[in-house]
Coordinates of C-alpha atoms in Angstrom, one line a residue:
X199 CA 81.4 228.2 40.0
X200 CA 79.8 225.8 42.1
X201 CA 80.9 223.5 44.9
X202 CA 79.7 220.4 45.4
X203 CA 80.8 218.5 49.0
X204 CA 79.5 214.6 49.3
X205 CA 79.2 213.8 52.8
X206 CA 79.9 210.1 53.3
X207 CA 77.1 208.2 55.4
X208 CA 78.5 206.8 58.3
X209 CA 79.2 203.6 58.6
X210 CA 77.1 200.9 60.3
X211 CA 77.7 197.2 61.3
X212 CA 75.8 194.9 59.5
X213 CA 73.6 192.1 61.4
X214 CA 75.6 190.0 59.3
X215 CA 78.8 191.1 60.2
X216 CA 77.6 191.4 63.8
X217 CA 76.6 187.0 64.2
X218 CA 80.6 187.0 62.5
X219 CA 82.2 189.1 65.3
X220 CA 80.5 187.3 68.4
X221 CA 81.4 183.7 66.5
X222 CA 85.2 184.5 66.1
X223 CA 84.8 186.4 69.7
X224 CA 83.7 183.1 71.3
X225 CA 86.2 181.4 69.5
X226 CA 89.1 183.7 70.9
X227 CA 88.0 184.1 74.4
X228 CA 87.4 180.5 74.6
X229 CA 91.0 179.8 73.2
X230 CA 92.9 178.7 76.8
X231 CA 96.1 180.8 75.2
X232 CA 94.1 184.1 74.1
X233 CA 91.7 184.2 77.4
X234 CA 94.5 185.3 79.4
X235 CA 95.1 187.8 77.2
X236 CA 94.0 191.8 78.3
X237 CA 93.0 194.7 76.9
X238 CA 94.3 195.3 72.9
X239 CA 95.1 191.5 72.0
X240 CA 91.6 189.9 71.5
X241 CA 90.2 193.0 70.2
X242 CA 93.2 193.4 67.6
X243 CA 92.9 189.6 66.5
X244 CA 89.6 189.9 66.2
X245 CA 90.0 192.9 63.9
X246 CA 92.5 191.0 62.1
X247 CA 90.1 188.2 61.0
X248 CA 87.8 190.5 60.5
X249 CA 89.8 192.5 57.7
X250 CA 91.3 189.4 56.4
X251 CA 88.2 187.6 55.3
X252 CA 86.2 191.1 54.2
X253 CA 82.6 190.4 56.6
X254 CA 81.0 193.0 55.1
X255 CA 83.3 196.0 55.1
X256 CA 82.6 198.9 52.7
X257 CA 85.6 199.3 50.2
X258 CA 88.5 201.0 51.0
X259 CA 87.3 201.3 55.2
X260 CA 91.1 200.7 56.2
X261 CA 91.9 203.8 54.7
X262 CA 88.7 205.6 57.3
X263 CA 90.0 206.1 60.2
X264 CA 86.6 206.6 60.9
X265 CA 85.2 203.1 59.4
X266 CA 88.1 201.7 61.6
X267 CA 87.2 202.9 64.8
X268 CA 83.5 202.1 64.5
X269 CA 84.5 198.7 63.5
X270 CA 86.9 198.7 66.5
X271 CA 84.3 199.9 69.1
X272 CA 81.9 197.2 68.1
X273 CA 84.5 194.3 68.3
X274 CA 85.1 195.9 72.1
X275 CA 81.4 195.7 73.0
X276 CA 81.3 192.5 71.2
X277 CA 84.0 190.7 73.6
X278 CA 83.0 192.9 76.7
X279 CA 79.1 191.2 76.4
X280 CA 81.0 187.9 75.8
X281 CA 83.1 188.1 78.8
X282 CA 80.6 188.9 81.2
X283 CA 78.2 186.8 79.9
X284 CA 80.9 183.7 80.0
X285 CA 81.4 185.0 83.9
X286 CA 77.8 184.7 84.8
X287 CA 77.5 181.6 83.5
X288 CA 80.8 179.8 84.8
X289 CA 79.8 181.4 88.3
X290 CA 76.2 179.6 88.2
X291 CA 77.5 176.2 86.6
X292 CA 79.7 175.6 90.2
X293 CA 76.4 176.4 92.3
X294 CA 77.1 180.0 93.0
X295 CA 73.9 181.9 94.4
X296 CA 74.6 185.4 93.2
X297 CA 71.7 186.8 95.1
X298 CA 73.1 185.2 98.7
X299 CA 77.0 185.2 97.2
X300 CA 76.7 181.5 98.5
X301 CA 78.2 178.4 96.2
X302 CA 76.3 174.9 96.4
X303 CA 77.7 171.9 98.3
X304 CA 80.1 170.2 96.0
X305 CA 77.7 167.4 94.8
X306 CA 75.8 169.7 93.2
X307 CA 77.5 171.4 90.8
X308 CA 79.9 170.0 88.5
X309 CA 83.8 171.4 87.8
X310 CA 83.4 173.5 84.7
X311 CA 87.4 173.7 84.4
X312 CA 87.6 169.5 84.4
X313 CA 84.4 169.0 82.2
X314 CA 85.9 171.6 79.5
X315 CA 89.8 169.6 79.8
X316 CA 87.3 166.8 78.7
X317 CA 85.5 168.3 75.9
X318 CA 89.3 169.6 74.8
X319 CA 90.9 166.4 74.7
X320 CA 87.7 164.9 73.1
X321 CA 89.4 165.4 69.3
X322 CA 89.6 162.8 66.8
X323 CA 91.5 162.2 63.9
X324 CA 93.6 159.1 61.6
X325 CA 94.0 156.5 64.4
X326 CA 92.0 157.4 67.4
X327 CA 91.3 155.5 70.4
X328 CA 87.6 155.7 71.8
X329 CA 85.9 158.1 69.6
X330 CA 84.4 160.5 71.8
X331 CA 83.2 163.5 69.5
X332 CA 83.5 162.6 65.6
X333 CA 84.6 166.2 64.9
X334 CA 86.3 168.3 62.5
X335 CA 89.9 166.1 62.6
X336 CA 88.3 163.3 60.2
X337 CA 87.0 165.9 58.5
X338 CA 90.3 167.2 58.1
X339 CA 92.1 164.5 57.8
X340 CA 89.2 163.8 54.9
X341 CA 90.1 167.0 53.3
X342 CA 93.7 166.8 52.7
X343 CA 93.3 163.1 51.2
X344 CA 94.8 161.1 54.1
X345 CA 93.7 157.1 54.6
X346 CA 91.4 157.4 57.8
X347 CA 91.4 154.4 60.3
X348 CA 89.0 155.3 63.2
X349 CA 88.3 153.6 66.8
X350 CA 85.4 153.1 68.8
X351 CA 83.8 150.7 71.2
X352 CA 80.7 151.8 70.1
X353 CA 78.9 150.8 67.1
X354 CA 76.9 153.5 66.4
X355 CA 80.1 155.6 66.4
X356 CA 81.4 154.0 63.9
X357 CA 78.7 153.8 61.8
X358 CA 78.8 157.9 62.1
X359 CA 82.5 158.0 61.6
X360 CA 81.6 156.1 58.5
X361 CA 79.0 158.2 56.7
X362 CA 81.8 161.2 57.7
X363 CA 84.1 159.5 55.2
X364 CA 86.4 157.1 57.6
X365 CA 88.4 154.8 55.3
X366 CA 88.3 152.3 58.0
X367 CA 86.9 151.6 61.0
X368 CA 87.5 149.3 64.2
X369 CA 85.7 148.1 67.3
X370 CA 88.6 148.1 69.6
X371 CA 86.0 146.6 72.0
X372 CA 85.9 143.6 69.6
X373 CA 89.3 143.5 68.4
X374 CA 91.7 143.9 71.6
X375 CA 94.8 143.7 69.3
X376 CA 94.0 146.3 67.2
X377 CA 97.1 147.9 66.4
X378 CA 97.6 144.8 64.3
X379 CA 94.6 145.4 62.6
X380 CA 95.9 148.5 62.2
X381 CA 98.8 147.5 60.6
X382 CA 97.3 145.2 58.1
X383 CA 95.2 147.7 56.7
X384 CA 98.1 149.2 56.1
X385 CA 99.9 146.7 54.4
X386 CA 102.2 145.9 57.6
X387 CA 103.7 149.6 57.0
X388 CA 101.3 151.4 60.1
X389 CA 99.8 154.5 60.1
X390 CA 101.8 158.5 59.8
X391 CA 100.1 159.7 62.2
X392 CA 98.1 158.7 65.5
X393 CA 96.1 161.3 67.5
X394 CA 96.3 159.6 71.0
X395 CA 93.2 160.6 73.4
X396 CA 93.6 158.5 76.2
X397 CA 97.1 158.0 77.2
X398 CA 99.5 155.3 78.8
X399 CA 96.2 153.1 78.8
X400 CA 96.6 152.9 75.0
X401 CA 99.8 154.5 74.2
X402 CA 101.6 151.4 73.8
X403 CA 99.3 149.9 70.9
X404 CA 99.4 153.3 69.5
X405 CA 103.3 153.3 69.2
X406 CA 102.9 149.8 67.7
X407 CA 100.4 151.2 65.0
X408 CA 102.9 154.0 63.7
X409 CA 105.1 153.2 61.0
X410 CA 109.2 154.2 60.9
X411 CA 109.2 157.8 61.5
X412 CA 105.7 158.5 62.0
X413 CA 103.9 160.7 64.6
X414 CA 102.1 160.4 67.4
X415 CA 100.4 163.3 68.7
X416 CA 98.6 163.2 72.4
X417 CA 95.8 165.6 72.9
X418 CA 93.9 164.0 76.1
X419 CA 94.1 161.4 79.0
X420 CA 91.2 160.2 79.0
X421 CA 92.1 157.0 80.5
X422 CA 93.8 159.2 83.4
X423 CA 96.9 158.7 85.1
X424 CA 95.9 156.5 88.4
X425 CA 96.5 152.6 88.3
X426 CA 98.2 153.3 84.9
X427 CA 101.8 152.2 83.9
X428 CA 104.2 154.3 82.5
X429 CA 105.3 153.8 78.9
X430 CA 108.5 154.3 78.0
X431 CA 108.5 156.7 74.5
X432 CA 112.7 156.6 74.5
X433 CA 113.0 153.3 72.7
X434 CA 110.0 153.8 70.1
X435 CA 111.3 158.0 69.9
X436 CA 115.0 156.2 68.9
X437 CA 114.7 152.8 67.3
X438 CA 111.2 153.7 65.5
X439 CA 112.1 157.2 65.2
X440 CA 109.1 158.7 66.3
X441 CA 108.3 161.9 66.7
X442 CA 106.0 162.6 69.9
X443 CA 104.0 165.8 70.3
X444 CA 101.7 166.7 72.9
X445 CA 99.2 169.1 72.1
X446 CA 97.1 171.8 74.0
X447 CA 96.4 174.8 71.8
X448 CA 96.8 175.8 68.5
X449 CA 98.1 179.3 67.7
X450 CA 96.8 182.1 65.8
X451 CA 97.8 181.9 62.8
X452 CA 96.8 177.7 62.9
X453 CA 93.4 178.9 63.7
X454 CA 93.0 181.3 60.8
X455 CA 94.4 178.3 58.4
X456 CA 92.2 175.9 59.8
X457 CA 89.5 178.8 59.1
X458 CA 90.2 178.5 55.4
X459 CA 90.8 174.9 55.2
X460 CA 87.0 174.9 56.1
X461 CA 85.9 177.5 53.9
X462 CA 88.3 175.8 51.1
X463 CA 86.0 172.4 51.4
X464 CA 82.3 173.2 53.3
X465 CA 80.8 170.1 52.1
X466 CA 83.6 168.4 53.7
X467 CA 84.3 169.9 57.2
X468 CA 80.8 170.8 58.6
X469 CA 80.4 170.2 62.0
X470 CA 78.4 167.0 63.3
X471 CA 75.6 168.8 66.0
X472 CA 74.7 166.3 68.9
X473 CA 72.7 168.5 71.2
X474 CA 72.3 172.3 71.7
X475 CA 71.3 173.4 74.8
X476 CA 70.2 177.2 76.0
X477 CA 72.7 179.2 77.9
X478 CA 70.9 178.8 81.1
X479 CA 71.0 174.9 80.6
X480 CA 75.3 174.8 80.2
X481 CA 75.9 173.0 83.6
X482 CA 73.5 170.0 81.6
X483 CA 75.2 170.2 78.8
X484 CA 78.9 169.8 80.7
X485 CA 77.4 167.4 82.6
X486 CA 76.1 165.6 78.8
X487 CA 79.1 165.6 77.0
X488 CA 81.0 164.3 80.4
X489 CA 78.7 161.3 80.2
X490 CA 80.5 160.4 76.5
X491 CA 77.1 159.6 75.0
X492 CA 76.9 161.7 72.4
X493 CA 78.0 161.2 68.9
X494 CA 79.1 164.8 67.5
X495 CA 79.3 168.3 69.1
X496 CA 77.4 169.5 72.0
X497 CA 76.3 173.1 71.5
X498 CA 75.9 175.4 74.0
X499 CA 74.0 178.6 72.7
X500 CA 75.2 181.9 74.1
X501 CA 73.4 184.4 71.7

């Protein structure tokens, strides 16, 4: 009688499932709610994603404990080069010499933390005032079927925002009333939603745009909070019964939606590249997208 054993080869990570891992790695480590995050979390979501969406995983590897562990080491190198690259660079981008341990005077170097609040609050979507980056929340908005109404003081914005799909666009520069604009496209009904960038500055028109029970959700301040009135949201939150929702981060289990939403229409939500600069070049490219003059994403290439 003969016995015939088949040794299993071991199992390797594939380049391609390699690029995947440091994508959703920069993804989670950049996330403001995951960063803070130590030891197990980021490695476990990342395995999660991982698994859910099958990048190149033999068949039946959750049942190898040997598969898994592999895969599990390499999503811990993964995030450990990540982190330490992220370090270096946020170090250098406020003028620290880390030959002398000296930092630069203050004018030259630029607040990474402030630039990135920027580039966060920089989203766009159905009604938005001053259309800093036309991003993925047209595209979204696009996606699911909504009427898009998009804002801009510049031209060439909205010219982008048009080829992107926008239903409608509006120089607010040109048309200082424009939540009645707003309204009349509309029909005199207003919009469901606003996504609110710059604040008090604008929040009042914004508030006018919504129609009975709509939403207005704030993700930046743009306009900032100095020489600004307050505006009062009680009235509009009771007699227009509005719903008011800031916005910071997303969770989890929004991100791995939004992940499918964009796999569910790629000709639809594909991001709109500005400028990519190299990893050494990041403080430029902070100091770029705080200038608000570009028109898409700024990349900043970290592999």
């Amino acid at each position: 009688m003969w016995h015939i054993t088949v040794q299993q080869a071991p199992y390797k990570v594939s380049e391609h499932l390699h690029k995947n891992l440091v994508k959703y790695g920069v993804a989670i480590l950049l996330s403001p709610q995951l960063a803070a995050y130590k030891g197990r979390v980021p490695v476990n979501i990342l395995m999660n994603i991982v698994k859910k969406h099958c990048f190149d995983i033999p068949a039946n590897s959750e049942k190898n404990q040997a598969d898994m562990d592999t895969l599990k080491r390499e999503c811990q190198d993964v995030l450990t080069q990540l982190r330490g690259k992220f370090k270096k660079q946020i170090l250098a981008s406020v003028g620290y010499n880390a030959e002398n341990k000296t930092v630069a005077a203050k004018d030259d170097h630029q607040n990474i933390f402030v630039l990135t609040t920027v580039m966060t609050n920089g989203s766009n979507c159905v009604v938005t005032v001053e259309l800093v980056r036309l991003n993925f929340a047209l595209q979204f908005a696009r996606a699911t079927g909504a009427t898009t109404i998009v804002l801009s003081s510049s031209p060439a914005k909205l010219a982008v925002a048009t080829t992107l799909g926008a239903t409608h666009t509006i120089n607010y520069a040109a048309t200082p009333n424009w939540d009645q604009r707003v309204r009349e496209l509309t029909g005199g009904r207003g919009v469901d939603r606003v996504i609110e960038v710059v604040g008090n500055a604008t929040l009042e028109r914004s508030i006018a745009s919504a129609r009975f029970g709509g939403s207005i959700d704030v993700i930046g301040l743009l306009g900032g909070l100095d020489h600004v009135p307050p505006v009062d949201i009680i009235a509009a939150s009771i007699w227009k019964q509005l719903k008011f929702r800031g916005i910071y981060v997303g969770a989890v289990s929004q991100f791995i939606d939004m992940t499918r939403l964009m796999i569910a229409n790629p000709d639809i939500t594909r991001p709109l590249i500005d400028k990519v600069f190299p990893f050494e070049q990041a403080k430029d490219a902070f100091a770029y997208l705080k200038s608000q003059k570009h028109v898409g994403k700024v990349v900043v290439k970290v592999v």
